[in-house]
CSV table of C-alpha atoms in Angstrom, one decimal:
chain,number,residue,atom,x,y,z
A,1,MET,CA,14.9,0.6,-15.9
A,2,LYS,CA,13.6,-2.9,-16.6
A,3,GLN,CA,10.4,-3.8,-18.2
A,4,VAL,CA,8.6,-6.7,-16.5
A,5,THR,CA,6.2,-8.7,-18.7
A,6,LYS,CA,5.8,-12.0,-16.8
A,7,GLN,CA,2.5,-12.7,-15.2
A,8,PHE,CA,1.9,-14.6,-11.9
A,9,THR,CA,-1.1,-16.1,-10.0
A,10,ASP,CA,0.8,-16.1,-6.6
A,11,ILE,CA,1.6,-12.6,-5.2
A,12,LYS,CA,4.8,-13.9,-3.5
A,13,ASP,CA,6.1,-15.2,-6.9
A,14,GLY,CA,5.2,-11.8,-8.4
A,15,ILE,CA,7.2,-10.0,-5.7
A,16,LYS,CA,10.2,-12.3,-6.2
A,17,ASN,CA,10.1,-11.4,-9.9
A,18,LEU,CA,9.9,-7.7,-9.1
A,19,ILE,CA,13.0,-8.0,-6.9
A,20,LYS,CA,14.8,-10.0,-9.6
A,21,ALA,CA,14.1,-7.2,-12.1
A,22,ALA,CA,15.3,-4.5,-9.6
A,23,ASN,CA,18.5,-6.5,-9.0
A,24,ALA,CA,19.0,-6.8,-12.8
A,25,ASP,CA,18.5,-3.1,-13.2
A,26,TYR,CA,21.1,-2.4,-10.5
A,27,CYS,CA,23.7,-4.9,-11.9
A,28,ASP,CA,23.2,-4.4,-15.6
A,29,ASN,CA,23.3,-0.6,-15.8
A,30,ARG,CA,26.8,-0.1,-14.6
A,31,SER,CA,29.8,0.7,-16.8
A,32,TYR,CA,33.0,-1.1,-15.9
A,33,GLY,CA,35.4,0.4,-18.3
A,34,SER,CA,38.1,-1.5,-20.1
A,35,GLU,CA,39.3,-3.4,-17.0
A,36,GLY,CA,36.0,-5.1,-16.3
A,37,LYS,CA,34.1,-5.5,-13.1
A,38,SER,CA,36.2,-4.8,-9.9
A,39,GLU,CA,36.1,-6.9,-6.7
A,40,VAL,CA,34.5,-3.9,-5.0
A,41,ARG,CA,31.8,-3.7,-7.5
A,42,THR,CA,31.1,-7.4,-7.3
A,43,LYS,CA,30.8,-7.1,-3.5
A,44,MET,CA,28.4,-4.1,-3.9
A,45,GLU,CA,26.2,-6.1,-6.2
A,46,GLU,CA,26.0,-9.0,-3.8
A,47,GLN,CA,25.2,-6.7,-0.9
A,48,PHE,CA,22.4,-5.1,-3.0
A,49,LYS,CA,21.0,-8.5,-4.0
A,50,ASN,CA,21.0,-9.8,-0.4
A,51,GLY,CA,19.6,-6.6,1.2
A,52,TRP,CA,15.9,-7.2,0.6
A,53,THR,CA,13.4,-7.7,3.4
A,54,ILE,CA,9.7,-8.5,2.9
A,55,LYS,CA,7.3,-7.5,5.7
A,56,ASP,CA,3.8,-8.9,5.6
A,57,GLY,CA,1.4,-6.2,6.9
A,58,LYS,CA,-2.4,-6.1,7.3
A,59,LYS,CA,-3.2,-4.5,3.9
A,60,TYR,CA,0.2,-4.3,2.2
A,61,ILE,CA,3.3,-6.3,1.8
A,62,GLY,CA,6.2,-3.9,2.5
A,63,ILE,CA,9.5,-4.2,0.5
A,64,TYR,CA,12.5,-2.8,2.4
A,65,LYS,CA,16.0,-2.4,1.2
A,66,THR,CA,19.1,-2.5,3.4
A,67,LEU,CA,22.4,-0.9,2.1
A,68,GLY,CA,25.2,-1.0,4.6
A,69,SER,CA,23.6,-0.5,8.1
A,70,GLN,CA,20.6,1.6,6.8
A,71,GLN,CA,17.2,0.1,6.0
A,72,SER,CA,14.6,2.1,4.1
A,73,ILE,CA,11.3,1.3,2.5
A,74,TRP,CA,11.5,0.6,-1.2
A,75,GLY,CA,7.8,0.1,-2.0
A,76,GLY,CA,4.8,-2.0,-1.3
A,77,VAL,CA,2.3,-4.4,-2.8
A,78,VAL,CA,-1.4,-4.4,-2.1
A,79,LYS,CA,-2.5,-7.7,-0.6
A,80,GLU,CA,-6.2,-7.8,-1.4
A,81,ASP,CA,-8.7,-6.1,-3.8
A,82,GLY,CA,-10.4,-3.1,-2.2
A,83,GLY,CA,-11.1,0.6,-2.9
A,84,LYS,CA,-9.2,1.9,-5.9
A,85,PHE,CA,-6.4,-0.7,-5.6
A,86,LYS,CA,-6.4,-4.4,-6.6
A,87,LYS,CA,-4.4,-7.3,-5.4
A,88,GLY,CA,-0.8,-7.1,-6.6
A,89,ASP,CA,-0.7,-3.3,-7.3
A,90,ILE,CA,2.7,-1.8,-6.7
A,91,LEU,CA,2.8,1.3,-4.6
A,92,LYS,CA,5.6,3.9,-4.3
A,93,ALA,CA,7.0,4.5,-0.8
A,94,ALA,CA,5.9,7.8,0.8
A,95,GLY,CA,7.8,7.4,4.1
A,96,TYR,CA,8.8,4.5,6.4
A,97,GLY,CA,5.9,2.0,6.2
A,98,LYS,CA,3.7,4.4,4.2
A,99,TYR,CA,2.8,4.4,0.5
A,100,ALA,CA,1.7,6.9,-2.1
A,101,MET,CA,-2.0,6.3,-2.5
A,102,ASN,CA,-2.6,8.3,-5.7
A,103,ALA,CA,-2.1,5.5,-8.2
A,104,PRO,CA,-0.4,2.1,-8.6
A,105,ARG,CA,2.9,1.8,-10.5
A,106,GLY,CA,2.1,-1.6,-12.0
A,107,ASN,CA,0.9,-4.9,-10.8
A,108,VAL,CA,3.1,-7.9,-9.9
A,109,LEU,CA,0.4,-10.4,-11.0
A,110,GLU,CA,-0.4,-8.8,-14.3
A,111,GLY,CA,3.1,-7.9,-15.4
A,112,ASN,CA,3.7,-5.3,-18.1
A,113,TYR,CA,5.3,-2.6,-15.9
A,114,ALA,CA,8.6,-0.9,-15.6
A,115,ILE,CA,10.8,-0.9,-12.5
A,116,GLN,CA,14.1,0.6,-11.4
A,117,TRP,CA,16.5,-0.5,-8.7
A,118,THR,CA,15.7,2.7,-6.8
A,119,GLY,CA,12.0,1.8,-6.5
A,120,PRO,CA,8.7,2.1,-8.3
A,121,LEU,CA,8.6,4.8,-10.9
A,122,TYR,CA,7.1,8.2,-10.6
A,123,LEU,CA,3.8,8.9,-12.4
A,124,ASN,CA,4.1,10.8,-15.7
């Protein structure tokens, strides 16, 4: 898990930073043993880093992850203030193109949230 503290005024920059933190969580939390990082592991990390897709929807910006030949939704970010969510709120995926609407998992503009490579965290 990575703690993100940086704040942004542009939502796209905030999403880039979110992805950067997820990549760091994936790459930094692996034990390589005494022989160091293998060629296979290096290839897996590059595939992970290059497997992000951002889809700009009407209300949400979808963040999708491709591993191998399979793409899945990773999470989403609210585009505009409205209802119980505000611009930049991070939402957990609840199905392909759908989000958990119970509570945000942080905000890419405000910072000060934790993230894992597997997606936005569950609520406590």
